Short mmCIF file of N, CA, C and O in Angstrom, two decimals:
data_model
loop_
_atom_site.label_atom_id
_atom_site.label_comp_id
_atom_site.label_asym_id
_atom_site.label_seq_id
_atom_site.Cartn_x
_atom_site.Cartn_y
_atom_site.Cartn_z
N MET A 1 -25.75 -0.38 30.67
CA MET A 1 -25.23 -1.65 30.22
C MET A 1 -24.29 -1.31 29.03
O MET A 1 -24.72 -0.63 27.99
N SER A 2 -23.29 -1.98 28.78
CA SER A 2 -22.44 -1.68 27.78
C SER A 2 -22.95 -2.57 26.52
O SER A 2 -23.67 -3.49 26.84
N ASP A 3 -22.30 -2.29 25.25
CA ASP A 3 -22.58 -3.14 24.12
C ASP A 3 -22.25 -4.60 24.36
O ASP A 3 -23.07 -5.35 23.94
N LYS A 4 -21.10 -4.81 25.04
CA LYS A 4 -20.54 -6.19 25.16
C LYS A 4 -21.54 -7.05 26.04
O LYS A 4 -21.86 -8.15 25.65
N GLU A 5 -22.25 -6.35 27.06
CA GLU A 5 -23.01 -6.97 28.00
C GLU A 5 -24.35 -7.23 27.30
O GLU A 5 -24.97 -8.38 27.39
N LEU A 6 -24.64 -6.50 26.38
CA LEU A 6 -25.96 -6.41 25.52
C LEU A 6 -25.80 -7.56 24.62
O LEU A 6 -26.62 -8.46 24.53
N VAL A 7 -24.54 -7.82 23.83
CA VAL A 7 -24.34 -8.97 22.90
C VAL A 7 -24.42 -10.09 23.58
O VAL A 7 -24.98 -11.10 23.23
N THR A 8 -23.89 -10.22 25.03
CA THR A 8 -23.82 -11.46 25.80
C THR A 8 -25.01 -12.04 26.17
O THR A 8 -25.56 -12.94 26.03
N MET A 9 -25.80 -11.02 26.70
CA MET A 9 -27.21 -11.35 27.20
C MET A 9 -28.13 -11.89 25.83
O MET A 9 -28.99 -12.66 25.95
N THR A 10 -27.86 -11.20 24.80
CA THR A 10 -28.73 -11.46 23.64
C THR A 10 -28.40 -12.93 22.96
O THR A 10 -29.17 -13.63 22.60
N ILE A 11 -26.93 -13.10 23.01
CA ILE A 11 -26.55 -14.55 22.47
C ILE A 11 -27.01 -15.52 23.63
O ILE A 11 -27.66 -16.43 23.09
N GLU A 12 -27.20 -15.11 24.68
CA GLU A 12 -27.61 -16.26 25.81
C GLU A 12 -29.33 -16.50 25.48
O GLU A 12 -29.67 -17.58 25.74
N HIS A 13 -29.73 -15.33 25.29
CA HIS A 13 -31.41 -15.44 25.14
C HIS A 13 -31.62 -16.37 23.78
O HIS A 13 -32.47 -17.07 23.74
N TYR A 14 -30.82 -16.04 22.70
CA TYR A 14 -30.87 -16.76 21.47
C TYR A 14 -30.54 -18.29 21.75
O TYR A 14 -31.33 -19.22 21.19
N GLY A 15 -29.55 -18.58 22.59
CA GLY A 15 -29.44 -19.89 22.97
C GLY A 15 -30.55 -20.81 23.64
O GLY A 15 -30.80 -21.85 23.19
N ASP A 16 -31.33 -20.02 24.49
CA ASP A 16 -32.40 -20.35 25.18
C ASP A 16 -33.49 -20.85 24.31
O ASP A 16 -34.11 -21.83 24.60
N LEU A 17 -33.59 -19.89 23.32
CA LEU A 17 -34.77 -19.97 22.36
C LEU A 17 -34.53 -21.07 21.59
O LEU A 17 -35.57 -22.07 21.20
N GLN A 18 -33.25 -21.43 21.16
CA GLN A 18 -33.01 -22.44 20.36
C GLN A 18 -33.20 -23.76 21.05
O GLN A 18 -33.68 -24.96 20.53
N ARG A 19 -32.72 -23.93 22.33
CA ARG A 19 -32.94 -25.13 23.15
C ARG A 19 -34.36 -25.49 23.42
O ARG A 19 -34.94 -26.66 23.10
N ILE A 20 -35.31 -24.34 23.53
CA ILE A 20 -36.75 -24.54 23.51
C ILE A 20 -37.40 -25.05 22.13
O ILE A 20 -38.15 -26.13 22.27
N LYS A 21 -36.98 -24.63 21.08
CA LYS A 21 -37.29 -24.94 19.70
C LYS A 21 -36.92 -26.44 19.55
O LYS A 21 -37.75 -27.23 19.11
N GLN A 22 -35.66 -26.86 19.92
CA GLN A 22 -35.15 -28.17 19.90
C GLN A 22 -36.17 -29.26 20.73
O GLN A 22 -36.31 -30.23 20.17
N ALA A 23 -36.27 -28.78 21.93
CA ALA A 23 -37.12 -29.47 22.95
C ALA A 23 -38.56 -29.78 22.35
O ALA A 23 -39.12 -30.82 22.64
N ASN A 24 -39.16 -28.88 21.58
CA ASN A 24 -40.27 -29.04 21.04
C ASN A 24 -40.68 -30.08 20.02
O ASN A 24 -41.84 -30.41 19.57
N GLY A 25 -39.37 -30.41 19.49
CA GLY A 25 -39.43 -31.37 18.36
C GLY A 25 -40.15 -30.98 17.10
O GLY A 25 -39.89 -29.76 16.71
N ASP A 26 -41.07 -31.68 16.57
CA ASP A 26 -41.92 -31.44 15.39
C ASP A 26 -43.30 -30.36 15.68
O ASP A 26 -43.66 -29.89 14.76
N TYR A 27 -43.43 -30.17 17.05
CA TYR A 27 -44.41 -29.12 17.18
C TYR A 27 -44.18 -27.68 16.59
O TYR A 27 -43.18 -27.11 16.79
N GLU A 28 -45.14 -27.24 15.91
CA GLU A 28 -45.04 -25.93 15.33
C GLU A 28 -45.59 -24.84 16.20
O GLU A 28 -46.51 -24.94 16.96
N ASN A 29 -44.41 -23.89 16.16
CA ASN A 29 -44.86 -22.86 17.45
C ASN A 29 -44.71 -21.39 16.77
O ASN A 29 -43.37 -21.01 16.68
N PRO A 30 -45.64 -20.90 15.89
CA PRO A 30 -45.14 -19.63 15.14
C PRO A 30 -44.62 -18.44 15.95
O PRO A 30 -43.89 -17.74 15.64
N ALA A 31 -45.07 -18.60 17.23
CA ALA A 31 -44.71 -17.31 18.08
C ALA A 31 -43.20 -17.56 18.47
O ALA A 31 -42.61 -16.53 18.54
N LEU A 32 -42.87 -18.73 18.81
CA LEU A 32 -41.39 -19.12 18.93
C LEU A 32 -40.54 -18.90 17.93
O LEU A 32 -39.61 -18.07 17.96
N ASP A 33 -41.09 -19.18 16.59
CA ASP A 33 -40.28 -18.88 15.47
C ASP A 33 -39.98 -17.34 15.10
O ASP A 33 -38.99 -16.89 14.63
N TYR A 34 -41.01 -16.51 15.49
CA TYR A 34 -40.99 -15.29 15.21
C TYR A 34 -39.96 -14.44 16.36
O TYR A 34 -39.06 -13.70 15.85
N VAL A 35 -39.96 -14.97 17.42
CA VAL A 35 -39.16 -14.54 18.50
C VAL A 35 -37.63 -14.77 18.07
O VAL A 35 -36.76 -13.88 18.41
N LEU A 36 -37.39 -16.06 17.53
CA LEU A 36 -36.30 -16.24 16.99
C LEU A 36 -35.63 -15.35 16.10
O LEU A 36 -34.50 -14.84 15.86
N LYS A 37 -36.59 -15.15 14.97
CA LYS A 37 -36.18 -14.08 14.02
C LYS A 37 -36.01 -12.66 14.39
O LYS A 37 -34.89 -12.13 13.91
N LEU A 38 -36.75 -12.30 15.44
CA LEU A 38 -36.21 -11.15 15.98
C LEU A 38 -34.92 -11.00 16.69
O LEU A 38 -34.21 -9.95 16.64
N THR A 39 -34.82 -12.13 17.15
CA THR A 39 -33.27 -12.28 18.07
C THR A 39 -32.26 -12.30 17.14
O THR A 39 -31.31 -11.74 17.39
N ILE A 40 -32.34 -13.06 16.03
CA ILE A 40 -31.50 -13.18 14.97
C ILE A 40 -31.19 -11.64 14.30
O ILE A 40 -30.04 -11.32 14.08
N ALA A 41 -32.23 -10.97 13.96
CA ALA A 41 -32.18 -9.83 13.54
C ALA A 41 -31.32 -8.74 14.58
O ALA A 41 -30.51 -7.84 14.12
N LYS A 42 -31.64 -8.81 15.73
CA LYS A 42 -31.08 -7.98 16.80
C LYS A 42 -29.53 -8.34 16.86
O LYS A 42 -28.47 -7.39 17.00
N LEU A 43 -29.21 -9.77 16.73
CA LEU A 43 -27.73 -9.95 16.74
C LEU A 43 -27.06 -9.62 15.64
O LEU A 43 -25.80 -9.18 15.74
N SER A 44 -27.63 -9.74 14.66
CA SER A 44 -27.09 -9.22 13.19
C SER A 44 -26.90 -7.80 13.31
O SER A 44 -25.69 -7.47 12.67
N SER A 45 -27.59 -7.03 13.68
CA SER A 45 -27.35 -5.56 13.98
C SER A 45 -26.27 -5.35 14.97
O SER A 45 -25.79 -4.08 14.70
N LEU A 46 -26.13 -6.07 15.67
CA LEU A 46 -25.10 -5.90 16.64
C LEU A 46 -23.54 -6.41 16.07
O LEU A 46 -22.54 -6.52 16.88
N GLY A 47 -23.69 -6.99 14.83
CA GLY A 47 -22.40 -7.52 14.31
C GLY A 47 -22.23 -8.92 14.66
O GLY A 47 -20.95 -9.39 14.41
N VAL A 48 -22.93 -9.76 15.46
CA VAL A 48 -22.94 -11.19 15.52
C VAL A 48 -23.33 -12.07 14.34
O VAL A 48 -24.31 -12.06 13.99
N ASN A 49 -22.29 -12.95 13.93
CA ASN A 49 -22.71 -14.08 13.07
C ASN A 49 -23.41 -15.03 13.46
O ASN A 49 -22.96 -15.78 14.19
N VAL A 50 -24.86 -15.25 13.49
CA VAL A 50 -25.49 -16.26 14.02
C VAL A 50 -25.31 -17.59 13.57
O VAL A 50 -25.62 -18.52 14.18
N GLU A 51 -24.79 -17.69 12.41
CA GLU A 51 -24.48 -18.95 11.75
C GLU A 51 -23.50 -19.89 12.80
O GLU A 51 -23.46 -20.93 12.80
N ASP A 52 -22.50 -19.25 13.33
CA ASP A 52 -21.66 -19.73 14.12
C ASP A 52 -22.18 -20.23 15.61
O ASP A 52 -21.53 -21.27 16.21
N ILE A 53 -23.35 -19.80 15.88
CA ILE A 53 -23.93 -20.09 17.06
C ILE A 53 -25.27 -20.70 17.16
O ILE A 53 -25.92 -21.04 18.15
N THR A 54 -25.71 -21.35 16.09
CA THR A 54 -26.89 -22.12 15.65
C THR A 54 -26.92 -23.40 16.06
O THR A 54 -25.91 -24.20 15.60
N LEU A 55 -27.90 -24.05 16.61
CA LEU A 55 -27.87 -25.37 17.05
C LEU A 55 -28.27 -26.16 15.88
O LEU A 55 -29.09 -25.53 15.04
N ASN A 56 -27.79 -27.17 15.44
CA ASN A 56 -28.26 -28.04 14.55
C ASN A 56 -28.97 -29.28 14.82
O ASN A 56 -29.11 -29.68 16.17
#
């Protein structure tokens, strides 16, 4: 797998996690929050600015 493919797949995963979190509404889910933090760290290490792709 190339670096570009890895970045693309990780961005898609991050988008999926954000949509799940948004769908949960006010429900607290520490496991989901942790996976989001890990994914943000992975994207940052790959040089991706997650601020540009974060759901509001």
